[in-house]
PDB file of C-alpha atoms and ligand atoms in Angstrom:
ATOM      1  CA  MET Z 225      71.471  -0.704  31.798  1.00  0.00           C
ATOM      2  CA  HIS Z 226      70.693  -0.246  27.538  1.00  0.00           C
ATOM      3  CA  GLY Z 227      68.862  -3.132  27.250  1.00  0.00           C
ATOM      4  CA  LYS Z 228      71.214  -5.194  25.020  1.00  0.00           C
ATOM      5  CA  GLU Z 229      69.883  -8.597  26.450  1.00  0.00           C
ATOM      6  CA  ALA Z 230      67.144  -7.676  23.589  1.00  0.00           C
ATOM      7  CA  ALA Z 231      69.348  -8.670  20.794  1.00  0.00           C
ATOM      8  CA  ILE Z 232      71.600 -11.066  22.383  1.00  0.00           C
ATOM      9  CA  ALA Z 233      69.993 -13.326  24.258  1.00  0.00           C
ATOM     10  CA  PRO Z 234      67.814 -15.473  21.828  1.00  0.00           C
ATOM     11  CA  HIS Z 235      70.726 -16.159  19.818  1.00  0.00           C
ATOM     12  CA  PHE Z 236      72.105 -17.780  23.318  1.00  0.00           C
ATOM     13  CA  ALA Z 237      68.318 -19.088  23.652  1.00  0.00           C
ATOM     14  CA  ARG Z 238      69.664 -21.416  20.618  1.00  0.00           C
ATOM     15  CA  ILE Z 239      72.499 -22.807  21.459  1.00  0.00           C
ATOM     16  CA  GLY Z 240      70.916 -23.506  26.160  1.00  0.00           C
ATOM     17  CA  ILE Z 241      71.979 -20.593  27.540  1.00  0.00           C
ATOM     18  CA  THR Z 242      70.312 -18.092  29.309  1.00  0.00           C
ATOM     19  CA  VAL Z 243      71.107 -14.918  29.233  1.00  0.00           C
ATOM     20  CA  GLU Z 244      70.334 -13.008  33.050  1.00  0.00           C
ATOM     21  CA  ARG Z 245      70.671  -9.174  33.343  1.00  0.00           C
ATOM     22  CA  ALA Z 246      72.902  -8.207  35.609  1.00  0.00           C
ATOM     23  CA  ALA Z 247      72.198  -4.729  37.700  1.00  0.00           C
ATOM     24  CA  ILE Z 248      75.135  -2.693  37.057  1.00  0.00           C
ATOM     25  CA  ASP Z 249      75.627   0.891  36.034  1.00  0.00           C
ATOM     26  CA  THR Z 250      77.547   0.186  33.323  1.00  0.00           C
ATOM     27  CA  ASP Z 251      78.091   3.798  32.412  1.00  0.00           C
ATOM     28  CA  ARG Z 252      81.146   4.146  35.233  1.00  0.00           C
ATOM     29  CA  PHE Z 253      83.591   1.872  32.661  1.00  0.00           C
ATOM     30  CA  GLY Z 254      82.534   5.412  30.240  1.00  0.00           C
ATOM     31  CA  THR Z 255      80.290   6.787  28.341  1.00  0.00           C
ATOM     32  CA  PHE Z 256      80.023   7.778  24.641  1.00  0.00           C
ATOM     33  CA  SER Z 257      78.697  11.737  25.482  1.00  0.00           C
ATOM     34  CA  GLY Z 258      82.479  11.694  27.296  1.00  0.00           C
ATOM     35  CA  GLU Z 259      81.042  12.393  30.780  1.00  0.00           C
ATOM     36  CA  ILE Z 260      83.224   9.730  31.757  1.00  0.00           C
ATOM     37  CA  ALA Z 261      86.288   8.389  29.977  1.00  0.00           C
ATOM     38  CA  ARG Z 262      86.019   4.523  28.785  1.00  0.00           C
ATOM     39  CA  MET Z 263      89.941   2.918  30.832  1.00  0.00           C
ATOM     40  CA  GLY Z 264      92.022   0.968  28.562  1.00  0.00           C
ATOM     41  CA  THR Z 265      90.983  -1.314  25.141  1.00  0.00           C
ATOM     42  CA  MET Z 266      87.239  -2.051  24.532  1.00  0.00           C
ATOM     43  CA  ALA Z 267      88.330  -5.614  25.325  1.00  0.00           C
ATOM     44  CA  ASP Z 268      89.481  -4.120  28.576  1.00  0.00           C
ATOM     45  CA  ALA Z 269      86.677  -2.506  29.360  1.00  0.00           C
ATOM     46  CA  ALA Z 270      84.296  -5.125  28.609  1.00  0.00           C
ATOM     47  CA  ARG Z 271      86.351  -7.321  30.633  1.00  0.00           C
ATOM     48  CA  SER Z 272      85.947  -5.680  33.752  1.00  0.00           C
ATOM     49  CA  LYS Z 273      81.992  -5.371  32.946  1.00  0.00           C
ATOM     50  CA  ALA Z 274      82.045  -9.434  32.784  1.00  0.00           C
ATOM     51  CA  ARG Z 275      83.758 -10.108  35.811  1.00  0.00           C
ATOM     52  CA  ALA Z 276      80.522  -6.988  37.531  1.00  0.00           C
ATOM     53  CA  ALA Z 277      78.380  -9.052  35.660  1.00  0.00           C
ATOM     54  CA  ALA Z 278      79.118 -12.440  37.129  1.00  0.00           C
ATOM     55  CA  GLU Z 279      80.194 -10.759  41.159  1.00  0.00           C
ATOM     56  CA  VAL Z 280      76.290  -9.738  41.167  1.00  0.00           C
ATOM     57  CA  THR Z 281      75.136 -12.302  39.904  1.00  0.00           C
ATOM     58  CA  GLY Z 282      76.665 -15.000  41.377  1.00  0.00           C
ATOM     59  CA  LEU Z 283      76.794 -17.044  37.842  1.00  0.00           C
ATOM     60  CA  PRO Z 284      80.380 -18.441  36.855  1.00  0.00           C
ATOM     61  CA  VAL Z 285      80.480 -16.901  33.515  1.00  0.00           C
ATOM     62  CA  GLY Z 286      80.176 -12.594  32.827  1.00  0.00           C
ATOM     63  CA  LEU Z 287      78.749 -11.101  29.043  1.00  0.00           C
ATOM     64  CA  ALA Z 288      79.754  -7.886  27.954  1.00  0.00           C
ATOM     65  CA  SER Z 289      79.573  -5.674  24.934  1.00  0.00           C
ATOM     66  CA  GLU Z 290      81.304  -2.233  24.154  1.00  0.00           C
ATOM     67  CA  GLY Z 291      81.279  -0.122  21.183  1.00  0.00           C
ATOM     68  CA  ALA Z 292      83.917   2.218  19.517  1.00  0.00           C
ATOM     69  CA  TYR Z 293      83.188   5.258  16.716  1.00  0.00           C
ATOM     70  CA  GLY Z 294      84.449   7.247  15.220  1.00  0.00           C
ATOM     71  CA  PRO Z 295      86.736   8.589  11.503  1.00  0.00           C
ATOM     72  CA  HIS Z 296      87.401   5.586   9.157  1.00  0.00           C
ATOM     73  CA  PRO Z 297      90.907   5.143   8.636  1.00  0.00           C
ATOM     74  CA  VAL Z 298      91.343   5.410   5.991  1.00  0.00           C
ATOM     75  CA  ILE Z 299      88.538   7.935   4.714  1.00  0.00           C
ATOM     76  CA  PRO Z 300      88.204   9.829   7.889  1.00  0.00           C
ATOM     77  CA  PHE Z 301      85.596  11.548   6.211  1.00  0.00           C
ATOM     78  CA  LEU Z 302      83.019   9.109   6.385  1.00  0.00           C
ATOM     79  CA  PRO Z 303      82.305   7.422  10.191  1.00  0.00           C
ATOM     80  CA  ILE Z 304      83.072   3.280  11.311  1.00  0.00           C
ATOM     81  CA  GLY Z 305      82.238   1.615  14.121  1.00  0.00           C
ATOM     82  CA  GLN Z 306      83.636  -1.777  16.336  1.00  0.00           C
ATOM     83  CA  GLU Z 307      81.567  -4.054  18.012  1.00  0.00           C
ATOM     84  CA  LEU Z 308      82.819  -6.495  20.575  1.00  0.00           C
ATOM     85  CA  LEU Z 309      81.658  -9.102  22.641  1.00  0.00           C
ATOM     86  CA  LEU Z 310      83.383 -10.836  25.288  1.00  0.00           C
ATOM     87  CA  TRP Z 311      82.759 -13.919  27.037  1.00  0.00           C
ATOM     88  CA  LEU Z 312      84.423 -14.446  30.035  1.00  0.00           C
ATOM     89  CA  ASP Z 313      84.358 -18.118  31.959  1.00  0.00           C
ATOM     90  CA  THR Z 314      85.449 -16.091  35.669  1.00  0.00           C
ATOM     91  CA  GLU Z 315      85.989 -19.152  37.080  1.00  0.00           C
ATOM     92  CA  THR Z 316      88.659 -20.655  34.758  1.00  0.00           C
ATOM     93  CA  GLY Z 317      89.732 -17.191  33.772  1.00  0.00           C
ATOM     94  CA  HIS Z 318      88.742 -18.847  29.820  1.00  0.00           C
ATOM     95  CA  GLU Z 319      87.862 -15.357  27.326  1.00  0.00           C
ATOM     96  CA  ILE Z 320      86.005 -15.711  24.151  1.00  0.00           C
ATOM     97  CA  ILE Z 321      86.032 -12.767  22.320  1.00  0.00           C
ATOM     98  CA  GLU Z 322      84.345 -11.479  18.785  1.00  0.00           C
ATOM     99  CA  THR Z 323      84.546  -8.529  17.247  1.00  0.00           C
ATOM    100  CA  MET Z 324      82.307  -6.583  14.220  1.00  0.00           C
ATOM    101  CA  THR Z 325      83.522  -3.269  12.137  1.00  0.00           C
ATOM    102  CA  ASP Z 326      80.255  -1.567  10.601  1.00  0.00           C
ATOM    103  CA  GLU Z 327      80.894   0.178   7.962  1.00  0.00           C
ATOM    104  CA  ARG Z 328      77.564   2.380   7.524  1.00  0.00           C
ATOM    105  CA  PRO Z 329      77.147   3.257  11.207  1.00  0.00           C
ATOM    106  CA  SER Z 330      74.258   5.201  12.800  1.00  0.00           C
ATOM    107  CA  TYR Z 331      77.002   7.802  14.145  1.00  0.00           C
ATOM    108  CA  ASP Z 332      77.094  11.654  13.402  1.00  0.00           C
ATOM    109  CA  GLN Z 333      78.367  14.810  15.041  1.00  0.00           C
ATOM    110  CA  GLN Z 334      77.695  18.293  14.612  1.00  0.00           C
ATOM    111  CA  ILE Z 335      78.573  21.760  16.350  1.00  0.00           C
ATOM    112  CA  VAL Z 336      75.995  24.346  15.694  1.00  0.00           C
ATOM    113  CA  THR Z 337      74.883  27.782  16.224  1.00  0.00           C
ATOM    114  CA  SER Z 338      71.230  28.133  15.039  1.00  0.00           C
ATOM    115  CA  PRO Z 339      68.387  26.289  15.694  1.00  0.00           C
ATOM    116  CA  LYS Z 340      67.701  26.075  12.331  1.00  0.00           C
ATOM    117  CA  ASP Z 341      71.063  23.936  11.614  1.00  0.00           C
ATOM    118  CA  ALA Z 342      70.301  22.298  14.403  1.00  0.00           C
ATOM    119  CA  VAL Z 343      66.658  20.881  12.720  1.00  0.00           C
ATOM    120  CA  ALA Z 344      68.795  20.442   9.546  1.00  0.00           C
ATOM    121  CA  PHE Z 345      70.941  17.820  11.455  1.00  0.00           C
ATOM    122  CA  LEU Z 346      68.103  15.715  12.693  1.00  0.00           C
ATOM    123  CA  ALA Z 347      67.115  15.592   9.289  1.00  0.00           C
ATOM    124  CA  ARG Z 348      69.642  13.487   8.204  1.00  0.00           C
ATOM    125  CA  THR Z 349      69.895  10.942  11.510  1.00  0.00           C
ATOM    126  CA  GLY Z 350      66.690   8.941  11.565  1.00  0.00           C
ATOM    127  CA  PHE Z 351      65.505  10.835  14.050  1.00  0.00           C
ATOM    128  CA  PRO Z 352      62.711   9.890  16.457  1.00  0.00           C
ATOM    129  CA  ALA Z 353      63.402   6.024  15.957  1.00  0.00           C
ATOM    130  CA  GLN Z 354      67.755   7.227  16.522  1.00  0.00           C
ATOM    131  CA  ALA Z 355      67.520   9.334  19.587  1.00  0.00           C
ATOM    132  CA  VAL Z 356      70.630  12.510  19.567  1.00  0.00           C
ATOM    133  CA  ILE Z 357      72.733  14.216  22.341  1.00  0.00           C
ATOM    134  CA  VAL Z 358      72.158  17.928  22.829  1.00  0.00           C
ATOM    135  CA  GLN Z 359      75.866  18.980  24.415  1.00  0.00           C
ATOM    136  CA  SER Z 360      76.643  23.414  25.471  1.00  0.00           C
ATOM    137  CA  VAL Z 361      79.513  23.422  23.865  1.00  0.00           C
ATOM    138  CA  GLN Z 362      81.118  24.642  27.126  1.00  0.00           C
ATOM    139  CA  ALA Z 363      80.400  21.924  29.526  1.00  0.00           C
ATOM    140  CA  MET Z 364      81.144  18.246  29.889  1.00  0.00           C
ATOM    141  CA  ALA Z 365      77.570  16.694  30.811  1.00  0.00           C
ATOM    142  CA  PRO Z 366      75.132  16.744  28.008  1.00  0.00           C
ATOM    143  CA  VAL Z 367      71.916  19.106  28.359  1.00  0.00           C
ATOM    144  CA  ALA Z 368      69.958  16.390  27.177  1.00  0.00           C
ATOM    145  CA  LYS Z 369      70.030  12.643  25.901  1.00  0.00           C
ATOM    146  CA  GLY Z 370      67.735  10.337  23.920  1.00  0.00           C
ATOM    147  CA  ILE Z 371      65.561  12.590  22.794  1.00  0.00           C
ATOM    148  CA  THR Z 372      63.131  11.653  20.122  1.00  0.00           C
ATOM    149  CA  ASP Z 373      60.440  14.549  20.031  1.00  0.00           C
ATOM    150  CA  PRO Z 374      60.974  17.963  18.267  1.00  0.00           C
ATOM    151  CA  ALA Z 375      59.866  19.618  21.101  1.00  0.00           C
ATOM    152  CA  THR Z 376      62.511  18.746  23.606  1.00  0.00           C
ATOM    153  CA  PHE Z 377      65.346  18.518  20.888  1.00  0.00           C
ATOM    154  CA  ASP Z 378      63.960  22.269  20.499  1.00  0.00           C
ATOM    155  CA  LYS Z 379      64.745  23.122  23.825  1.00  0.00           C
ATOM    156  CA  ALA Z 380      67.693  21.535  24.161  1.00  0.00           C
ATOM    157  CA  VAL Z 381      69.648  23.605  21.390  1.00  0.00           C
ATOM    158  CA  ALA Z 382      67.380  26.922  22.795  1.00  0.00           C
ATOM    159  CA  GLN Z 383      69.091  25.705  26.109  1.00  0.00           C
ATOM    160  CA  ALA Z 384      72.460  25.364  24.691  1.00  0.00           C
ATOM    161  CA  LEU Z 385      72.578  28.044  22.443  1.00  0.00           C
ATOM    162  CA  ALA Z 386      71.849  30.406  25.230  1.00  0.00           C
ATOM    163  CA  GLN Z 387      74.833  28.797  27.004  1.00  0.00           C
ATOM    164  CA  SER Z 388      77.391  28.895  24.790  1.00  0.00           C
ATOM    165  CA  GLY Z 389      76.386  30.342  21.387  1.00  0.00           C
ATOM    166  CA  GLN Z 390      76.834  27.162  20.083  1.00  0.00           C
ATOM    167  CA  ALA Z 391      75.554  23.177  20.341  1.00  0.00           C
ATOM    168  CA  HIS Z 392      76.681  19.924  20.313  1.00  0.00           C
ATOM    169  CA  LEU Z 393      74.455  17.801  18.606  1.00  0.00           C
ATOM    170  CA  GLN Z 394      75.144  14.256  18.389  1.00  0.00           C
ATOM    171  CA  ILE Z 395      73.319  10.671  17.721  1.00  0.00           C
ATOM    172  CA  ASP Z 396      73.074   8.956  20.925  1.00  0.00           C
ATOM    173  CA  MET Z 397      75.056   5.689  20.410  1.00  0.00           C
ATOM    174  CA  ARG Z 398      73.868   3.842  23.638  1.00  0.00           C
ATOM    175  CA  ALA Z 399      71.814   0.493  21.953  1.00  0.00           C
ATOM    176  CA  HIS Z 400      68.363   1.201  23.306  1.00  0.00           C
ATOM    177  CA  MET Z 401      68.463   4.662  21.683  1.00  0.00           C
ATOM    178  CA  ASN Z 402      70.660   2.833  18.247  1.00  0.00           C
ATOM    179  CA  PRO Z 403      68.081   0.840  16.337  1.00  0.00           C
ATOM    180  CA  ARG Z 404      71.551   0.537  13.898  1.00  0.00           C
ATOM    181  CA  ARG Z 405      74.010  -0.916  17.192  1.00  0.00           C
ATOM    182  CA  MET Z 406      71.482  -3.153  18.287  1.00  0.00           C
ATOM    183  CA  ALA Z 407      71.524  -4.365  15.005  1.00  0.00           C
ATOM    184  CA  VAL Z 408      74.485  -5.046  14.879  1.00  0.00           C
ATOM    185  CA  ILE Z 409      75.201  -6.033  18.669  1.00  0.00           C
ATOM    186  CA  GLY Z 410      72.613  -8.739  17.726  1.00  0.00           C
ATOM    187  CA  GLU Z 411      74.444  -9.492  14.990  1.00  0.00           C
ATOM    188  CA  LEU Z 412      77.282  -9.788  16.846  1.00  0.00           C
ATOM    189  CA  ALA Z 413      76.220 -12.165  19.620  1.00  0.00           C
ATOM    190  CA  GLY Z 414      74.826 -14.731  16.596  1.00  0.00           C
ATOM    191  CA  ARG Z 415      78.669 -15.001  15.624  1.00  0.00           C
ATOM    192  CA  LEU Z 416      79.845 -15.275  19.297  1.00  0.00           C
ATOM    193  CA  ALA Z 417      77.177 -17.870  20.104  1.00  0.00           C
ATOM    194  CA  ALA Z 418      77.508 -20.040  16.708  1.00  0.00           C
ATOM    195  CA  ARG Z 419      81.777 -20.551  18.244  1.00  0.00           C
ATOM    196  CA  LEU Z 420      80.385 -21.378  21.485  1.00  0.00           C
ATOM    197  CA  ASN Z 421      79.022 -24.244  19.395  1.00  0.00           C
ATOM    198  CA  THR Z 422      82.615 -25.052  17.802  1.00  0.00           C
ATOM    199  CA  PRO Z 423      85.188 -26.863  20.250  1.00  0.00           C
ATOM    200  CA  CYS Z 424      88.154 -26.818  20.166  1.00  0.00           C
ATOM    201  CA  PRO Z 425      89.787 -29.511  17.682  1.00  0.00           C
ATOM    202  CA  ALA Z 426      92.224 -30.516  20.152  1.00  0.00           C
ATOM    203  CA  CYS Z 427      91.005 -29.852  24.061  1.00  0.00           C
ATOM    204  CA  ALA Z 428      87.273 -29.790  23.283  1.00  0.00           C
ATOM    205  CA  ALA Z 429      86.895 -26.142  24.853  1.00  0.00           C
ATOM    206  CA  PRO Z 430      83.594 -23.559  23.555  1.00  0.00           C
ATOM    207  CA  GLY Z 431      85.102 -21.223  21.397  1.00  0.00           C
ATOM    208  CA  PHE Z 432      87.114 -22.185  18.670  1.00  0.00           C
ATOM    209  CA  GLY Z 433      87.540 -19.165  16.324  1.00  0.00           C
ATOM    210  CA  ARG Z 434      88.932 -16.717  14.562  1.00  0.00           C
ATOM    211  CA  LEU Z 435      92.280 -14.688  17.225  1.00  0.00           C
ATOM    212  CA  ARG Z 436      93.732 -12.496  14.083  1.00  0.00           C
ATOM    213  CA  THR Z 437      94.386 -11.613  10.622  1.00  0.00           C
ATOM    214  CA  VAL Z 438      98.108 -11.885   9.637  1.00  0.00           C
ATOM    215  CA  ALA Z 439      98.294  -9.018   6.708  1.00  0.00           C
ATOM    216  CA  GLY Z 440     101.031  -9.956   3.387  1.00  0.00           C
ATOM    217  CA  LEU Z 441      99.076 -11.099   1.007  1.00  0.00           C
ATOM    218  CA  ILE Z 442     101.990 -11.567  -2.252  1.00  0.00           C
ATOM    219  CA  CYS Z 443     100.965  -8.704  -5.278  1.00  0.00           C
ATOM    220  CA  ARG Z 444     100.027 -10.783  -8.554  1.00  0.00           C
ATOM    221  CA  ASP Z 445     102.973  -8.979 -10.699  1.00  0.00           C
ATOM    222  CA  CYS Z 446     105.802  -9.110  -8.523  1.00  0.00           C
ATOM    223  CA  GLU Z 447     105.398 -11.182  -5.754  1.00  0.00           C
ATOM    224  CA  THR Z 448     105.604  -8.647  -3.209  1.00  0.00           C
ATOM    225  CA  GLU Z 449     104.174  -8.668   0.238  1.00  0.00           C
ATOM    226  CA  THR Z 450     101.628  -6.338   0.452  1.00  0.00           C
ATOM    227  CA  GLY Z 451      99.989  -4.826   4.078  1.00  0.00           C
ATOM    228  CA  LEU Z 452      96.436  -6.800   2.817  1.00  0.00           C
ATOM    229  CA  ILE Z 453      95.121  -9.677   4.968  1.00  0.00           C
ATOM    230  CA  ALA Z 454      97.243 -12.779   4.104  1.00  0.00           C
ATOM    231  CA  ALA Z 455      95.634 -15.589   6.696  1.00  0.00           C
ATOM    232  CA  ASP Z 456      93.217 -15.690   8.820  1.00  0.00           C
ATOM    233  CA  VAL Z 457      94.710 -17.453  12.543  1.00  0.00           C
ATOM    234  CA  HIS Z 458      91.672 -19.461  14.287  1.00  0.00           C
ATOM    235  CA  GLY Z 459      93.473 -20.840  17.115  1.00  0.00           C
ATOM    236  CA  CYS Z 460      91.395 -21.357  21.389  1.00  0.00           C
ATOM    237  CA  THR Z 461      92.370 -19.187  23.792  1.00  0.00           C
ATOM    238  CA  ALA Z 462      92.193 -22.097  26.486  1.00  0.00           C
ATOM    239  CA  CYS Z 463      94.673 -24.240  25.667  1.00  0.00           C
ATOM    240  CA  ARG Z 464      96.345 -22.026  22.881  1.00  0.00           C
ATOM    241  CA  HIS Z 465      95.678 -24.570  19.795  1.00  0.00           C
ATOM    242  CA  GLU Z 466      95.832 -22.597  16.592  1.00  0.00           C
ATOM    243  CA  VAL Z 467      95.147 -23.513  13.170  1.00  0.00           C
ATOM    244  CA  VAL Z 468      97.012 -20.786   9.855  1.00  0.00           C
ATOM    245  CA  LEU Z 469      94.174 -20.500   7.084  1.00  0.00           C
ATOM    246  CA  PRO Z 470      95.650 -18.948   4.456  1.00  0.00           C
ATOM    247  CA  ARG Z 471      93.436 -16.750   2.497  1.00  0.00           C
ATOM    248  CA  ALA Z 472      92.765 -17.424  -1.809  1.00  0.00           C
ATOM    249  CA  GLY Z 473      94.722 -15.228  -4.531  1.00  0.00           C
ATOM    250  CA  PHE Z 474      97.029 -12.706  -4.648  1.00  0.00           C
ATOM    251  CA  ALA Z 475      96.848  -8.700  -4.619  1.00  0.00           C
ATOM    252  CA  ASP Z 476      96.144  -6.856  -7.120  1.00  0.00           C
ATOM    253  CA  PRO Z 477      98.905  -4.501  -7.785  1.00  0.00           C
ATOM    254  CA  ALA Z 478      97.119  -1.506  -7.050  1.00  0.00           C
ATOM    255  CA  HIS Z 479      97.900  -2.598  -3.334  1.00  0.00           C
ATOM    256  CA  CYS Z 480     101.793  -3.009  -3.542  1.00  0.00           C
ATOM    257  CA  PRO Z 481     104.644  -1.174  -2.198  1.00  0.00           C
ATOM    258  CA  SER Z 482     106.001  -2.312  -5.211  1.00  0.00           C
ATOM    259  CA  CYS Z 483     104.353  -1.773  -7.734  1.00  0.00           C
ATOM    260  CA  ASN Z 484     102.717   0.950  -6.586  1.00  0.00           C
ATOM    261  CA  PRO Z 485     104.896   2.374  -4.258  1.00  0.00           C
TER     262      PRO Z 485
HETATM  263 ZN1   ZN P 193      91.298 -25.725  22.859  1.00  0.00          ZN
HETATM  264 ZN1   ZN P 194     103.890  -5.036  -7.005  1.00  0.00          ZN
END
């Protein structure tokens, strides 16, 4: 629905895979502006979309993207984004997931009580290349989504203020309305394509790559295990073959629960 194939298809074309857009209403799997809550994890939502895409197109493989944005877990006043791309071979059940973190996403929101504060919000968003959403604080449904011109914005803010005295302003996170998000999805697609081009050393299935990380990097001063990443686990989701790749170096004592409790 949101034109992501423009960012994804070129990467897949390079490895000889043609991406066809599936005509399905993906809003039923959840929306960013909250009208429909997402069920389950990001991977669950992407898997449902990929399966639906395979059904609609009649193709054996479904590809779906899912994003989640919110406060940074360590620095709550900074936003952080997670993007996920899922490849599902519906004939074998073979699933390959590639994820990416965006430390500088175009993601922001504010509740304002005056048109002046609303305009101040716009000034820091990258508007109009970056679209915004205006919601009344009472109503769940937005007054207007995908706003990219000042007149529509002013009108929507006035309407929300008239309804509840407050307007909830948000960055529109839909990919076609959020150039930063579209670029990140493109980069992620490049990684997934490269991964699909990497055969498993044990069974030759496509998609050998990083599955997870393992914490426990050793402190440089006292050799205690820290919460930092000690190794990456690469593997094959077809045959379960895995390789553990330890990371070089030691943890700074600042991250050590023993040296710096
Ligand atoms: Zn394998
Ligand atoms: Zn230590």
